[in-house]
Amino acid sequence: SQQGEEDPQALSIQEGENATMNCSYKTSINNLQWYRQNSGRGLVHLILIRSNEREKHSGRLRVTLDTSKKSSSLLITASRAADTASYFCATDGSNDYKLSFGAGTTVTVRA
Amino acid sequence: EAQVTQNPRYLITVTGKKLTVTCSQNMNHEYMSWYRQDPGLGLRQIYYSMNVEVTDKGDVPEGYKVSRKEKRNFPLILESPSPNQTSLYFCASRGLLNTEAFFGQGTRLTVV
């Protein structure tokens, strides 16, 4: 069964604006990861946040994790056309090494 | 270059004709897995393997087989494909604790 669920399903923004998407999950985790997928291609890892971390940055990406609410958010600042993609959260279970993905958020950045 | 290689990239086949999709990784990763991706459903795990000769079912294993005879290879076998297995398939590998997954480029399978 899918562990993570992203919200919203789709997001359209103007270039230069920020994009925020959320992920909720159901069971305890070792870590939570975010991936990007460009148009039917392979997923690319963006960032990993461990269960004992609350916030992490990588370039224009900011990820937060609230384990009490079982939720995470991904913020992309100053978006560019090249950020147009689908974004997936994936949870790494505390009892196994299985990565479970949500259905993803499709982000469109308009020039 | 660290990579996961899947073949073929595209495949059209007929119902019932056995096929194999190969997956190979060059990172000496213990963990390998197969996912299928369908519109609106995200990625669903088919099978995974923690190491050589160790495989287990994921969320949607029906109609699929896998084997892990060598650490680098993890082929996906469809003994008797059906149209509902038409999908985009991804192979992934990773180390164990707190590591990112590396994905292949995908195999788009159509069963007619």
Coordinates of C-alpha atoms in Angstrom, one line a residue:
Chain A
S1 CA 0.0 0.0 0.0
Q2 CA 1.2 3.5 -0.6
Q3 CA 2.6 5.2 2.4
G4 CA 2.9 8.8 1.3
E5 CA 0.3 11.0 -0.2
E6 CA 1.2 14.3 -1.8
D7 CA -0.9 17.5 -1.9
P8 CA -1.8 19.2 -4.2
Q9 CA -1.9 16.8 -7.1
A10 CA -1.0 19.6 -9.5
L11 CA 0.4 23.1 -9.2
S12 CA 0.9 25.8 -11.7
I13 CA 3.1 28.8 -10.9
Q14 CA 4.8 31.7 -12.6
E15 CA 8.6 31.6 -13.0
G16 CA 10.2 33.2 -10.0
E17 CA 7.4 32.2 -7.6
N18 CA 7.8 29.7 -4.9
A19 CA 6.2 26.2 -5.1
T20 CA 5.2 24.3 -2.0
M21 CA 3.9 20.8 -1.8
N22 CA 3.1 18.5 1.1
C23 CA 3.4 14.9 1.9
S24 CA 1.5 12.9 4.6
Y25 CA 2.3 9.4 5.6
K26 CA 0.9 6.8 7.9
T27 CA 3.5 4.8 9.8
S28 CA 6.8 5.5 11.6
I29 CA 9.8 6.1 9.3
N30 CA 13.6 6.1 9.3
N31 CA 13.7 9.0 6.8
L32 CA 11.7 10.7 4.2
Q33 CA 13.0 11.5 0.7
W34 CA 11.9 13.6 -2.2
Y35 CA 12.4 12.8 -5.8
R36 CA 11.8 14.5 -9.1
Q37 CA 10.7 13.0 -12.4
N38 CA 10.8 14.7 -15.7
S39 CA 8.1 13.5 -18.1
G40 CA 8.1 9.7 -17.8
R41 CA 11.9 9.4 -17.2
G42 CA 13.7 7.9 -14.2
L43 CA 13.3 9.5 -10.8
V44 CA 16.1 11.6 -9.5
H45 CA 16.8 11.9 -5.8
L46 CA 16.6 15.5 -4.4
I47 CA 16.9 15.4 -0.7
L48 CA 16.7 13.0 2.3
I49 CA 15.6 14.1 5.8
R50 CA 16.1 11.8 8.7
S51 CA 13.4 11.2 11.3
N52 CA 15.3 13.2 13.9
E53 CA 15.7 16.2 11.7
R54 CA 13.1 19.0 11.3
E55 CA 14.4 21.0 8.4
K56 CA 17.0 20.6 5.6
H57 CA 18.1 22.8 2.8
S58 CA 19.8 22.0 -0.5
G59 CA 20.2 24.9 -3.0
R60 CA 16.7 26.3 -3.7
L61 CA 15.1 23.4 -1.9
R62 CA 13.8 23.4 1.6
V63 CA 12.3 20.4 3.3
T64 CA 10.6 20.2 6.6
L65 CA 9.5 17.1 8.6
D66 CA 7.0 17.0 11.4
T67 CA 6.9 13.4 12.7
S68 CA 4.2 14.2 15.2
K69 CA 1.9 15.1 12.3
K70 CA 3.4 12.5 10.0
S71 CA 3.9 15.2 7.3
S72 CA 6.6 16.8 5.3
S73 CA 6.8 19.8 2.9
L74 CA 9.0 20.6 0.0
L75 CA 9.5 24.2 -0.9
I76 CA 11.2 25.2 -4.2
T77 CA 12.1 28.9 -4.1
A78 CA 12.5 31.2 -7.1
S79 CA 11.2 28.6 -9.5
R80 CA 12.5 28.2 -13.0
A81 CA 11.0 26.6 -16.2
A82 CA 13.4 23.7 -15.7
D83 CA 11.7 22.9 -12.4
T84 CA 8.6 21.7 -14.3
A85 CA 8.3 18.1 -13.3
S86 CA 6.5 15.6 -11.0
Y87 CA 7.7 15.5 -7.4
F88 CA 7.3 12.4 -5.2
C89 CA 7.9 11.9 -1.5
A90 CA 9.1 8.5 -0.4
T91 CA 9.1 7.1 3.0
D92 CA 11.8 4.7 4.3
G93 CA 10.1 2.4 6.9
S94 CA 11.5 2.0 10.3
N95 CA 11.2 -1.8 10.1
D96 CA 12.4 -2.5 6.6
Y97 CA 14.3 -0.9 3.7
K98 CA 11.3 -0.5 1.6
L99 CA 10.8 2.9 -0.1
S100 CA 7.1 3.6 -0.5
F101 CA 6.1 6.4 -2.9
G102 CA 3.1 8.6 -3.1
A103 CA 1.2 9.5 -6.3
G104 CA 3.2 12.7 -6.8
T105 CA 2.6 16.4 -7.4
T106 CA 2.9 17.7 -10.9
V107 CA 4.4 21.2 -11.0
T108 CA 4.2 23.4 -14.1
V109 CA 6.3 26.6 -14.1
R110 CA 5.1 29.1 -16.6
A111 CA 7.6 31.4 -18.3
Chain B
E1 CA 29.5 6.6 -13.6
A2 CA 27.1 5.3 -11.1
Q3 CA 24.0 4.0 -12.9
V4 CA 21.1 1.6 -13.1
T5 CA 20.6 0.2 -16.6
Q6 CA 17.3 -1.2 -17.8
N7 CA 16.6 -3.0 -21.1
P8 CA 14.7 -2.7 -23.2
R9 CA 13.4 0.9 -23.0
Y10 CA 10.3 0.2 -25.0
L11 CA 8.6 -3.1 -25.6
I12 CA 5.4 -4.1 -27.3
T13 CA 4.3 -7.7 -26.9
V14 CA 1.3 -10.0 -27.2
T15 CA -0.7 -11.5 -24.4
G16 CA 0.9 -14.7 -23.1
K17 CA 4.3 -14.3 -24.6
K18 CA 6.9 -14.6 -21.9
L19 CA 9.3 -11.6 -21.5
T20 CA 12.2 -10.5 -19.3
V21 CA 13.2 -6.9 -18.5
T22 CA 16.8 -6.7 -17.4
C23 CA 18.2 -4.5 -14.7
S24 CA 21.8 -4.0 -13.8
Q25 CA 23.6 -1.7 -11.3
N26 CA 27.3 -0.9 -10.9
M27 CA 27.3 0.5 -7.4
N28 CA 27.5 -2.8 -5.4
H29 CA 24.2 -2.0 -3.8
E30 CA 22.5 -4.6 -1.7
Y31 CA 19.0 -3.5 -2.2
M32 CA 17.2 -3.6 -5.6
S33 CA 13.5 -3.3 -6.4
W34 CA 11.0 -3.1 -9.3
Y35 CA 8.2 -0.5 -9.5
R36 CA 5.4 0.0 -11.9
Q37 CA 4.0 3.5 -12.6
D38 CA 0.5 4.1 -13.7
P39 CA -1.3 7.4 -14.2
G40 CA -2.7 8.7 -10.9
L41 CA -1.3 5.8 -8.9
G42 CA 2.4 6.8 -8.4
L43 CA 5.0 4.1 -8.1
R44 CA 3.9 0.8 -6.7
Q45 CA 6.5 -1.7 -5.7
I46 CA 6.4 -5.1 -7.4
Y47 CA 9.3 -7.1 -5.8
Y48 CA 12.4 -6.2 -4.0
S49 CA 15.6 -7.9 -3.0
M50 CA 17.8 -7.3 0.1
N51 CA 20.7 -9.3 -1.3
V52 CA 21.7 -12.2 -3.5
E53 CA 19.1 -15.0 -3.4
V54 CA 16.9 -12.9 -1.1
T55 CA 13.7 -11.6 -2.7
D56 CA 10.3 -10.6 -1.4
K57 CA 6.9 -9.4 -2.6
G58 CA 6.1 -5.8 -2.8
D59 CA 2.6 -4.4 -3.1
V60 CA 1.6 -5.7 -6.5
P61 CA 3.5 -8.9 -7.2
E62 CA 0.8 -10.9 -9.0
G63 CA 1.9 -11.9 -12.5
Y64 CA 5.6 -11.1 -12.0
K65 CA 8.7 -13.1 -11.0
V66 CA 12.2 -12.0 -10.1
S67 CA 15.5 -13.5 -9.4
R68 CA 18.7 -12.3 -7.8
K69 CA 21.5 -14.7 -8.7
E70 CA 24.2 -12.0 -8.8
K71 CA 24.4 -8.8 -6.8
R72 CA 24.4 -6.5 -9.8
N73 CA 21.4 -8.0 -11.7
F74 CA 17.7 -8.1 -10.9
P75 CA 15.6 -9.2 -13.9
L76 CA 11.8 -8.9 -13.9
I77 CA 10.0 -11.8 -15.6
L78 CA 6.5 -11.8 -16.9
E79 CA 5.7 -15.4 -17.6
S80 CA 2.3 -14.7 -19.3
P81 CA 1.8 -11.0 -19.8
S82 CA -1.7 -9.6 -19.9
P83 CA -3.0 -6.2 -21.0
N84 CA -3.3 -5.0 -17.4
Q85 CA 0.5 -5.2 -17.1
T86 CA 0.8 -2.4 -19.7
S87 CA 2.7 0.2 -17.7
L88 CA 6.0 2.0 -17.2
Y89 CA 8.4 0.0 -15.2
F90 CA 11.4 1.2 -13.1
C91 CA 14.2 -0.7 -11.5
A92 CA 16.0 1.0 -8.6
S93 CA 18.9 0.2 -6.3
R94 CA 20.2 1.5 -3.1
G95 CA 22.4 0.8 -0.1
L96 CA 20.7 -0.1 3.1
L97 CA 20.4 2.4 5.9
N98 CA 19.4 6.0 5.1
T99 CA 20.5 6.0 1.5
E100 CA 19.0 7.4 -1.7
A101 CA 17.7 5.2 -4.5
F102 CA 19.0 5.3 -8.0
F103 CA 16.6 4.6 -10.8
G104 CA 16.9 3.2 -14.2
Q105 CA 15.5 5.2 -17.2
G106 CA 12.3 3.0 -17.3
T107 CA 10.8 0.4 -19.6
R108 CA 7.5 1.3 -21.3
L109 CA 5.7 -2.0 -21.8
T110 CA 2.6 -2.5 -23.9
V111 CA 0.8 -5.8 -23.9
V112 CA -1.8 -6.2 -26.7

